[in-house]
Amino acid sequence: MAIFLLSLSSTNTPEPLLFQGDHTQPGRRRATVIGLLVALFVHLLLYLCLPEKFYPVPIAVSPADEIELELEMAAVEEPSPESLRFVEANPEVPENTPDRSDQYSYRSTQAADQSPEASILEAPKVDGEEPSQKIIDGELESAVVLPSVVVAGGASNAAVEAAAQAPGAPPALPEVPSAPRLPTAEFIEQTELPEDPAGTSPLNRDTENAALEALPEDGPIALYQNTEAADTVEPGSGVDTAGIEETRIIPRVRPRLAPELLTGPIMQSLGSASRRGALSIDATFREFGEYEQQFYAALQLGWYQEIEFHQPMDTASSVAVRFTMQADGTIHDIDVVQSNASPLATLLCESALAKRSPFRSWTKEMIAVFGTERTLTIRFNYR
């Protein structure tokens, strides 16, 4: 047993070493120097062999240069004449110049509803029927019809006033005293001159002209005779009041339109809020706006006269007419664009336009903006 153990111990060999050689202090120093040299060589090799695009670029910080800023106020662009649109302003609101200038009228007004969104129409909320340039409608006023009053000879003013103040009768109008009738001139009642072959002589007395020269220069001249003057004539004045009886003429009812507003369909606005106070719309004053407003008012009255005379039977129909107006006020190239009315009603619209020519001439300012002519389109509505 002892021999076996000895044999085992004699067969063990020593472990191999990583570095075979000297493990003294000088050997370790030499290995460190060799490693540093190899690392330096590798870095030099990479620096010389790599391309320049992989080199880090140094950031050059340059001193701040002085920057000169130049401000220039842009001029306000005037809208083209084709983009200008006529709208009817409200005469009851105060004048105020709006920010937008693509809409014009006979006075400057500004809408109260200013929305920051450009898609919403800057206009008051109006429950209209169709896209129109009107926000409020005009009203036609008929002439006052005077009652027929018969004043006979011997009737007193008190009796006439009592009849006018009867129940259901219209209020009596203030009476304007008329001038009394003057006596008949002498030359009217003169006798016929006898035939005298010798003729007349300037030395003869001119009795006819003498009677005219005797009249007072500031004396009243009765151009119109009023039957009510018979009650104010004093007896013995030489005026014959017997049998005077006359009926006052009743004036014909004729529509009168305020020059500020026209009648027609009002605007149908969307997306605007209801506001208190008077309705208003953005509109800039232009001379052509005042001119166009007066022209439309005259055209509408002329059209009403044509309808009153010819009496067309059209209802719920419209006629769109395009025409060209020259700077001298003449109208030509009248063309019916659309019409669902009868031929008579369509012809009345064309006739009303043709009879307004020539209208008032344009001013220099109007010619400078719109040129020498302008094409307009008007829609006539039969209701």
Short mmCIF file of C-alpha atoms in Angstrom, two decimals:
data_model
loop_
_atom_site.label_atom_id
_atom_site.label_comp_id
_atom_site.label_asym_id
_atom_site.label_seq_id
_atom_site.Cartn_x
_atom_site.Cartn_y
_atom_site.Cartn_z
CA MET A 1 0.00 0.00 0.00
CA ALA A 2 2.78 2.34 0.75
CA ILE A 3 4.51 1.53 -2.54
CA PHE A 4 1.34 2.40 -4.44
CA LEU A 5 1.06 5.80 -2.89
CA LEU A 6 4.61 6.63 -3.63
CA SER A 7 4.16 5.70 -7.24
CA LEU A 8 1.19 8.06 -7.55
CA SER A 9 3.08 10.99 -6.17
CA SER A 10 5.94 10.39 -8.50
CA THR A 11 3.73 10.57 -11.63
CA ASN A 12 2.32 14.19 -11.06
CA THR A 13 3.65 16.85 -13.56
CA PRO A 14 3.69 20.67 -12.96
CA GLU A 15 0.96 22.93 -14.63
CA PRO A 16 2.04 24.73 -17.81
CA LEU A 17 2.76 28.42 -17.49
CA LEU A 18 1.37 31.14 -19.83
CA PHE A 19 4.74 32.75 -20.32
CA GLN A 20 7.68 30.59 -20.28
CA GLY A 21 10.57 32.69 -19.29
CA ASP A 22 11.69 35.16 -16.77
CA HIS A 23 9.00 36.54 -14.35
CA THR A 24 11.16 39.20 -12.92
CA GLN A 25 10.43 42.98 -12.84
CA PRO A 26 12.38 43.87 -16.03
CA GLY A 27 10.34 41.38 -18.07
CA ARG A 28 7.01 42.97 -17.12
CA ARG A 29 8.24 46.45 -18.04
CA ARG A 30 9.30 45.25 -21.45
CA ALA A 31 5.85 43.75 -22.17
CA THR A 32 4.14 47.03 -21.22
CA VAL A 33 6.35 49.05 -23.56
CA ILE A 34 5.67 46.67 -26.44
CA GLY A 35 1.87 46.99 -25.90
CA LEU A 36 1.99 50.79 -25.93
CA LEU A 37 4.04 50.81 -29.12
CA VAL A 38 1.61 48.46 -30.84
CA ALA A 39 -1.41 50.62 -29.84
CA LEU A 40 0.30 53.79 -31.09
CA PHE A 41 1.13 52.14 -34.38
CA VAL A 42 -2.45 51.00 -34.89
CA HIS A 43 -3.82 54.53 -34.28
CA LEU A 44 -1.33 56.08 -36.66
CA LEU A 45 -2.25 53.52 -39.27
CA LEU A 46 -5.97 54.28 -38.91
CA TYR A 47 -5.39 58.04 -39.08
CA LEU A 48 -3.38 57.76 -42.28
CA CYS A 49 -5.56 55.20 -44.02
CA LEU A 50 -9.10 56.50 -43.26
CA PRO A 51 -10.68 59.01 -45.79
CA GLU A 52 -11.15 62.66 -44.89
CA LYS A 53 -14.93 62.46 -44.71
CA PHE A 54 -14.64 60.56 -41.46
CA TYR A 55 -12.60 63.30 -39.85
CA PRO A 56 -14.46 65.46 -37.31
CA VAL A 57 -15.13 68.93 -38.68
CA PRO A 58 -14.45 71.69 -36.18
CA ILE A 59 -17.32 74.17 -35.64
CA ALA A 60 -16.12 77.63 -36.51
CA VAL A 61 -17.84 80.25 -34.40
CA SER A 62 -17.83 83.50 -36.33
CA PRO A 63 -18.67 86.83 -34.76
CA ALA A 64 -22.27 87.95 -35.15
CA ASP A 65 -22.73 90.16 -38.20
CA GLU A 66 -25.01 93.21 -38.06
CA ILE A 67 -28.30 92.57 -39.85
CA GLU A 68 -30.09 95.55 -41.34
CA LEU A 69 -33.88 95.32 -41.44
CA GLU A 70 -35.85 97.55 -43.78
CA LEU A 71 -39.61 97.94 -43.26
CA GLU A 72 -41.84 98.98 -46.12
CA MET A 73 -45.54 99.73 -45.71
CA ALA A 74 -47.51 97.85 -48.31
CA ALA A 75 -50.03 99.95 -50.17
CA VAL A 76 -53.69 99.01 -49.81
CA GLU A 77 -54.76 97.23 -52.96
CA GLU A 78 -57.86 98.70 -54.51
CA PRO A 79 -60.36 96.06 -55.63
CA SER A 80 -60.90 95.71 -59.33
CA PRO A 81 -64.09 97.16 -60.82
CA GLU A 82 -65.27 93.63 -61.66
CA SER A 83 -65.13 92.58 -58.00
CA LEU A 84 -67.07 95.60 -56.70
CA ARG A 85 -70.62 94.81 -55.61
CA PHE A 86 -73.44 97.26 -54.98
CA VAL A 87 -75.39 96.86 -51.73
CA GLU A 88 -78.15 98.98 -50.27
CA ALA A 89 -77.16 100.59 -46.99
CA ASN A 90 -79.53 101.34 -44.14
CA PRO A 91 -80.16 105.11 -43.95
CA GLU A 92 -81.03 104.90 -40.24
CA VAL A 93 -77.60 103.80 -38.98
CA PRO A 94 -74.67 106.19 -38.40
CA GLU A 95 -72.04 106.49 -41.09
CA ASN A 96 -68.82 104.56 -40.49
CA THR A 97 -66.14 103.46 -42.94
CA PRO A 98 -65.71 99.63 -42.87
CA ASP A 99 -62.48 97.67 -43.25
CA ARG A 100 -63.53 95.93 -46.45
CA SER A 101 -63.92 97.93 -49.64
CA ASP A 102 -65.34 95.43 -52.14
CA GLN A 103 -68.93 96.54 -51.44
CA TYR A 104 -70.12 100.07 -52.17
CA SER A 105 -73.31 102.05 -51.63
CA TYR A 106 -74.63 105.62 -51.41
CA ARG A 107 -73.28 105.98 -47.84
CA SER A 108 -70.61 104.29 -45.68
CA THR A 109 -71.88 101.84 -43.06
CA GLN A 110 -70.30 99.03 -41.07
CA ALA A 111 -71.77 95.74 -39.92
CA ALA A 112 -71.96 95.17 -36.17
CA ASP A 113 -71.18 91.45 -36.40
CA GLN A 114 -67.43 91.09 -36.92
CA SER A 115 -66.58 87.39 -37.15
CA PRO A 116 -62.94 86.21 -37.12
CA GLU A 117 -63.80 83.43 -39.58
CA ALA A 118 -63.51 84.44 -43.20
CA SER A 119 -66.03 81.82 -44.33
CA ILE A 120 -68.89 83.49 -42.44
CA LEU A 121 -70.59 86.35 -44.20
CA GLU A 122 -70.04 89.67 -42.43
CA ALA A 123 -73.68 90.65 -42.53
CA PRO A 124 -76.58 90.84 -40.09
CA LYS A 125 -78.97 87.95 -39.68
CA VAL A 126 -81.79 88.59 -42.14
CA ASP A 127 -84.48 86.02 -42.86
CA GLY A 128 -84.60 86.75 -46.57
CA GLU A 129 -85.65 84.71 -49.54
CA GLU A 130 -82.67 84.75 -51.91
CA PRO A 131 -79.16 86.17 -52.26
CA SER A 132 -79.75 89.90 -52.59
CA GLN A 133 -78.07 93.22 -51.89
CA LYS A 134 -80.92 94.44 -49.64
CA ILE A 135 -81.08 94.07 -45.86
CA ILE A 136 -84.27 96.09 -45.30
CA ASP A 137 -87.23 96.65 -47.59
CA GLY A 138 -88.68 99.96 -48.71
CA GLU A 139 -92.33 100.91 -48.44
CA LEU A 140 -94.49 102.49 -51.08
CA GLU A 141 -96.55 105.48 -49.94
CA SER A 142 -99.69 106.42 -51.84
CA ALA A 143 -100.70 110.02 -52.35
CA VAL A 144 -103.31 111.40 -50.00
CA VAL A 145 -106.76 111.22 -51.62
CA LEU A 146 -108.71 114.41 -50.98
CA PRO A 147 -112.46 113.97 -50.42
CA SER A 148 -114.76 115.52 -52.99
CA VAL A 149 -116.41 118.59 -51.47
CA VAL A 150 -119.17 120.48 -53.26
CA VAL A 151 -119.42 124.13 -52.31
CA ALA A 152 -122.57 125.80 -53.62
CA GLY A 153 -123.47 129.45 -53.65
CA GLY A 154 -124.65 130.54 -50.25
CA ALA A 155 -123.09 127.57 -48.38
CA SER A 156 -121.01 128.55 -45.38
CA ASN A 157 -117.60 127.23 -44.31
CA ALA A 158 -119.08 126.05 -41.03
CA ALA A 159 -121.37 123.63 -42.87
CA VAL A 160 -118.45 122.23 -44.84
CA GLU A 161 -116.37 121.75 -41.69
CA ALA A 162 -119.25 120.03 -39.93
CA ALA A 163 -119.64 117.60 -42.82
CA ALA A 164 -115.92 116.87 -42.85
CA GLN A 165 -115.86 116.13 -39.10
CA ALA A 166 -118.71 113.62 -39.28
CA PRO A 167 -118.06 110.12 -37.85
CA GLY A 168 -115.99 108.06 -40.26
CA ALA A 169 -114.96 111.04 -42.37
CA PRO A 170 -111.27 111.83 -42.92
CA PRO A 171 -109.86 114.82 -41.04
CA ALA A 172 -110.37 118.16 -42.73
CA LEU A 173 -107.35 119.67 -44.41
CA PRO A 174 -106.30 123.24 -43.60
CA GLU A 175 -107.85 125.70 -46.03
CA VAL A 176 -105.73 128.24 -47.84
CA PRO A 177 -107.60 131.50 -48.55
CA SER A 178 -107.59 132.42 -52.20
CA ALA A 179 -107.45 135.84 -53.74
CA PRO A 180 -110.79 137.41 -54.75
CA ARG A 181 -111.66 137.75 -58.38
CA LEU A 182 -110.62 141.06 -59.88
CA PRO A 183 -113.13 143.21 -61.76
CA THR A 184 -113.26 142.83 -65.49
CA ALA A 185 -110.89 145.13 -67.32
CA GLU A 186 -112.36 147.94 -69.37
CA PHE A 187 -110.72 146.89 -72.61
CA ILE A 188 -112.62 143.61 -72.53
CA GLU A 189 -116.02 145.34 -72.38
CA GLN A 190 -115.15 148.05 -74.87
CA THR A 191 -117.44 148.85 -77.76
CA GLU A 192 -116.52 148.21 -81.33
CA LEU A 193 -114.82 151.09 -83.04
CA PRO A 194 -116.57 152.47 -86.09
CA GLU A 195 -114.92 152.01 -89.41
CA ASP A 196 -112.93 155.11 -90.24
CA PRO A 197 -111.11 155.13 -93.58
CA ALA A 198 -108.92 157.98 -92.35
CA GLY A 199 -107.35 155.64 -89.76
CA THR A 200 -106.24 156.55 -86.28
CA SER A 201 -103.91 159.22 -85.06
CA PRO A 202 -101.31 159.00 -82.27
CA LEU A 203 -102.84 162.15 -80.84
CA ASN A 204 -105.99 160.25 -79.99
CA ARG A 205 -106.33 159.11 -76.40
CA ASP A 206 -105.45 155.47 -75.82
CA THR A 207 -108.24 154.57 -73.42
CA GLU A 208 -107.50 150.82 -73.47
CA ASN A 209 -103.87 151.11 -72.37
CA ALA A 210 -104.75 153.81 -69.88
CA ALA A 211 -107.08 151.37 -68.14
CA LEU A 212 -104.28 148.82 -67.87
CA GLU A 213 -101.80 151.37 -66.56
CA ALA A 214 -104.25 152.36 -63.85
CA LEU A 215 -104.04 148.87 -62.27
CA PRO A 216 -101.75 148.60 -59.20
CA GLU A 217 -98.40 146.95 -59.86
CA ASP A 218 -98.50 144.80 -56.71
CA GLY A 219 -102.14 143.83 -57.10
CA PRO A 220 -103.03 140.11 -56.88
CA ILE A 221 -103.73 138.21 -60.07
CA ALA A 222 -106.29 135.41 -59.65
CA LEU A 223 -104.95 132.61 -61.84
CA TYR A 224 -107.09 129.89 -60.24
CA GLN A 225 -110.67 130.37 -59.11
CA ASN A 226 -111.66 128.58 -55.92
CA THR A 227 -115.29 128.09 -55.04
CA GLU A 228 -114.54 128.62 -51.37
CA ALA A 229 -113.68 132.25 -52.14
CA ALA A 230 -117.37 132.94 -52.76
CA ASP A 231 -117.97 132.98 -48.99
CA THR A 232 -115.23 135.53 -48.41
CA VAL A 233 -116.27 138.00 -51.11
CA GLU A 234 -117.86 141.08 -49.65
CA PRO A 235 -121.19 142.28 -51.03
CA GLY A 236 -120.95 145.04 -53.55
CA SER A 237 -117.47 144.07 -54.72
CA GLY A 238 -118.72 143.54 -58.24
CA VAL A 239 -118.09 139.79 -58.23
CA ASP A 240 -121.03 137.67 -59.28
CA THR A 241 -121.36 134.69 -56.91
CA ALA A 242 -124.77 133.52 -58.01
CA GLY A 243 -124.90 129.95 -59.22
CA ILE A 244 -121.25 129.16 -58.50
CA GLU A 245 -120.96 125.43 -57.94
CA GLU A 246 -117.87 123.39 -58.54
CA THR A 247 -116.63 119.96 -57.43
CA ARG A 248 -113.08 119.66 -56.18
CA ILE A 249 -111.00 117.39 -58.40
CA ILE A 250 -109.91 114.16 -56.72
CA PRO A 251 -106.22 113.49 -57.45
CA ARG A 252 -105.32 110.10 -58.84
CA VAL A 253 -103.59 107.70 -56.50
CA ARG A 254 -99.97 107.48 -57.54
CA PRO A 255 -97.26 105.53 -55.72
CA ARG A 256 -94.44 107.51 -54.19
CA LEU A 257 -91.20 105.87 -53.19
CA ALA A 258 -88.71 107.17 -50.68
CA PRO A 259 -85.44 107.86 -52.52
CA GLU A 260 -83.42 106.08 -49.83
CA LEU A 261 -84.81 102.56 -50.17
CA LEU A 262 -86.12 100.30 -52.90
CA THR A 263 -88.69 97.53 -52.73
CA GLY A 264 -87.63 93.98 -53.42
CA PRO A 265 -86.55 90.67 -51.87
CA ILE A 266 -84.18 91.01 -48.94
CA MET A 267 -80.95 89.16 -48.28
CA GLN A 268 -80.78 85.61 -46.96
CA SER A 269 -77.73 85.60 -44.69
CA LEU A 270 -76.22 82.46 -43.15
CA GLY A 271 -73.93 82.08 -40.16
CA SER A 272 -74.49 85.49 -38.61
CA ALA A 273 -75.68 86.26 -35.11
CA SER A 274 -78.77 88.20 -34.15
CA ARG A 275 -77.94 91.61 -32.76
CA ARG A 276 -80.00 94.34 -31.19
CA GLY A 277 -80.39 97.67 -32.87
CA ALA A 278 -80.63 98.69 -36.51
CA LEU A 279 -79.43 96.33 -39.22
CA SER A 280 -76.30 97.35 -41.06
CA ILE A 281 -73.88 95.99 -43.64
CA ASP A 282 -70.32 96.73 -44.69
CA ALA A 283 -70.48 99.30 -47.47
CA THR A 284 -68.09 102.01 -48.64
CA PHE A 285 -69.36 105.27 -50.08
CA ARG A 286 -68.71 105.72 -53.77
CA GLU A 287 -70.19 108.23 -56.15
CA PHE A 288 -71.37 105.41 -58.38
CA GLY A 289 -73.25 103.95 -55.41
CA GLU A 290 -75.27 107.15 -55.07
CA TYR A 291 -75.72 107.28 -58.84
CA GLU A 292 -76.83 103.65 -58.98
CA GLN A 293 -79.28 104.10 -56.10
CA GLN A 294 -80.95 107.04 -57.85
CA PHE A 295 -81.06 105.15 -61.13
CA TYR A 296 -82.71 102.10 -59.54
CA ALA A 297 -85.30 104.31 -57.82
CA ALA A 298 -86.19 106.01 -61.11
CA LEU A 299 -86.24 102.68 -62.92
CA GLN A 300 -88.56 101.14 -60.34
CA LEU A 301 -91.05 104.01 -60.53
CA GLY A 302 -91.02 103.83 -64.32
CA TRP A 303 -91.59 100.09 -64.18
CA TYR A 304 -94.55 100.57 -61.82
CA GLN A 305 -96.07 103.06 -64.25
CA GLU A 306 -95.74 100.55 -67.08
CA ILE A 307 -97.44 97.89 -64.94
CA GLU A 308 -100.23 100.28 -63.94
CA PHE A 309 -100.94 101.16 -67.56
CA HIS A 310 -100.70 97.71 -69.19
CA GLN A 311 -101.90 95.59 -66.22
CA PRO A 312 -100.03 92.30 -66.82
CA MET A 313 -101.46 89.22 -65.12
CA ASP A 314 -98.12 87.69 -64.08
CA THR A 315 -97.45 86.56 -60.51
CA ALA A 316 -94.58 84.64 -58.90
CA SER A 317 -92.34 85.28 -61.89
CA SER A 318 -89.12 87.19 -62.52
CA VAL A 319 -87.19 88.70 -65.41
CA ALA A 320 -83.39 89.18 -65.39
CA VAL A 321 -82.13 91.85 -67.79
CA ARG A 322 -78.50 92.70 -68.57
CA PHE A 323 -77.61 96.07 -70.07
CA THR A 324 -74.63 98.34 -70.63
CA MET A 325 -74.52 101.93 -69.38
CA GLN A 326 -72.18 104.44 -70.96
CA ALA A 327 -70.49 107.33 -69.18
CA ASP A 328 -72.86 109.79 -70.85
CA GLY A 329 -75.86 108.03 -69.25
CA THR A 330 -77.08 106.22 -72.35
CA ILE A 331 -78.26 102.61 -72.09
CA HIS A 332 -77.77 100.06 -74.85
CA ASP A 333 -77.35 96.30 -75.40
CA ILE A 334 -80.47 95.47 -73.39
CA ASP A 335 -80.65 91.67 -73.24
CA VAL A 336 -83.05 89.39 -71.35
CA VAL A 337 -80.90 86.82 -69.55
CA GLN A 338 -83.67 84.82 -67.87
CA SER A 339 -87.45 85.12 -67.79
CA ASN A 340 -90.34 82.92 -66.70
CA ALA A 341 -92.91 85.68 -67.19
CA SER A 342 -95.24 86.36 -70.09
CA PRO A 343 -94.01 88.19 -73.21
CA LEU A 344 -95.89 91.32 -72.12
CA ALA A 345 -94.34 91.35 -68.64
CA THR A 346 -90.89 90.78 -70.15
CA LEU A 347 -91.39 93.59 -72.63
CA LEU A 348 -92.41 95.98 -69.83
CA CYS A 349 -89.05 95.43 -68.12
CA GLU A 350 -87.14 96.19 -71.30
CA SER A 351 -89.33 99.22 -71.96
CA ALA A 352 -88.76 100.61 -68.45
CA LEU A 353 -85.00 100.39 -69.02
CA ALA A 354 -85.10 101.92 -72.49
CA LYS A 355 -87.17 104.88 -71.30
CA ARG A 356 -84.61 105.74 -68.62
CA SER A 357 -82.00 106.45 -71.29
CA PRO A 358 -80.22 108.79 -71.21
CA PHE A 359 -79.72 109.11 -67.46
CA ARG A 360 -77.41 111.55 -65.68
CA SER A 361 -73.82 111.67 -66.97
CA TRP A 362 -70.98 110.22 -64.90
CA THR A 363 -68.50 112.32 -62.97
CA LYS A 364 -64.73 112.24 -63.46
CA GLU A 365 -64.28 110.17 -60.29
CA MET A 366 -66.74 107.56 -61.54
CA ILE A 367 -64.98 107.33 -64.91
CA ALA A 368 -61.60 106.96 -63.15
CA VAL A 369 -62.87 103.90 -61.22
CA PHE A 370 -65.24 102.15 -63.63
CA GLY A 371 -64.05 103.38 -67.02
CA THR A 372 -66.34 104.62 -69.77
CA GLU A 373 -68.99 101.90 -69.47
CA ARG A 374 -70.33 99.34 -67.01
CA THR A 375 -72.45 96.23 -67.51
CA LEU A 376 -75.21 95.71 -64.94
CA THR A 377 -77.84 93.03 -64.37
CA ILE A 378 -81.25 93.73 -62.80
CA ARG A 379 -83.92 91.23 -61.80
CA PHE A 380 -87.57 92.33 -61.93
CA ASN A 381 -89.85 90.33 -59.61
CA TYR A 382 -93.60 90.06 -60.19
CA ARG A 383 -95.39 89.18 -56.94
#
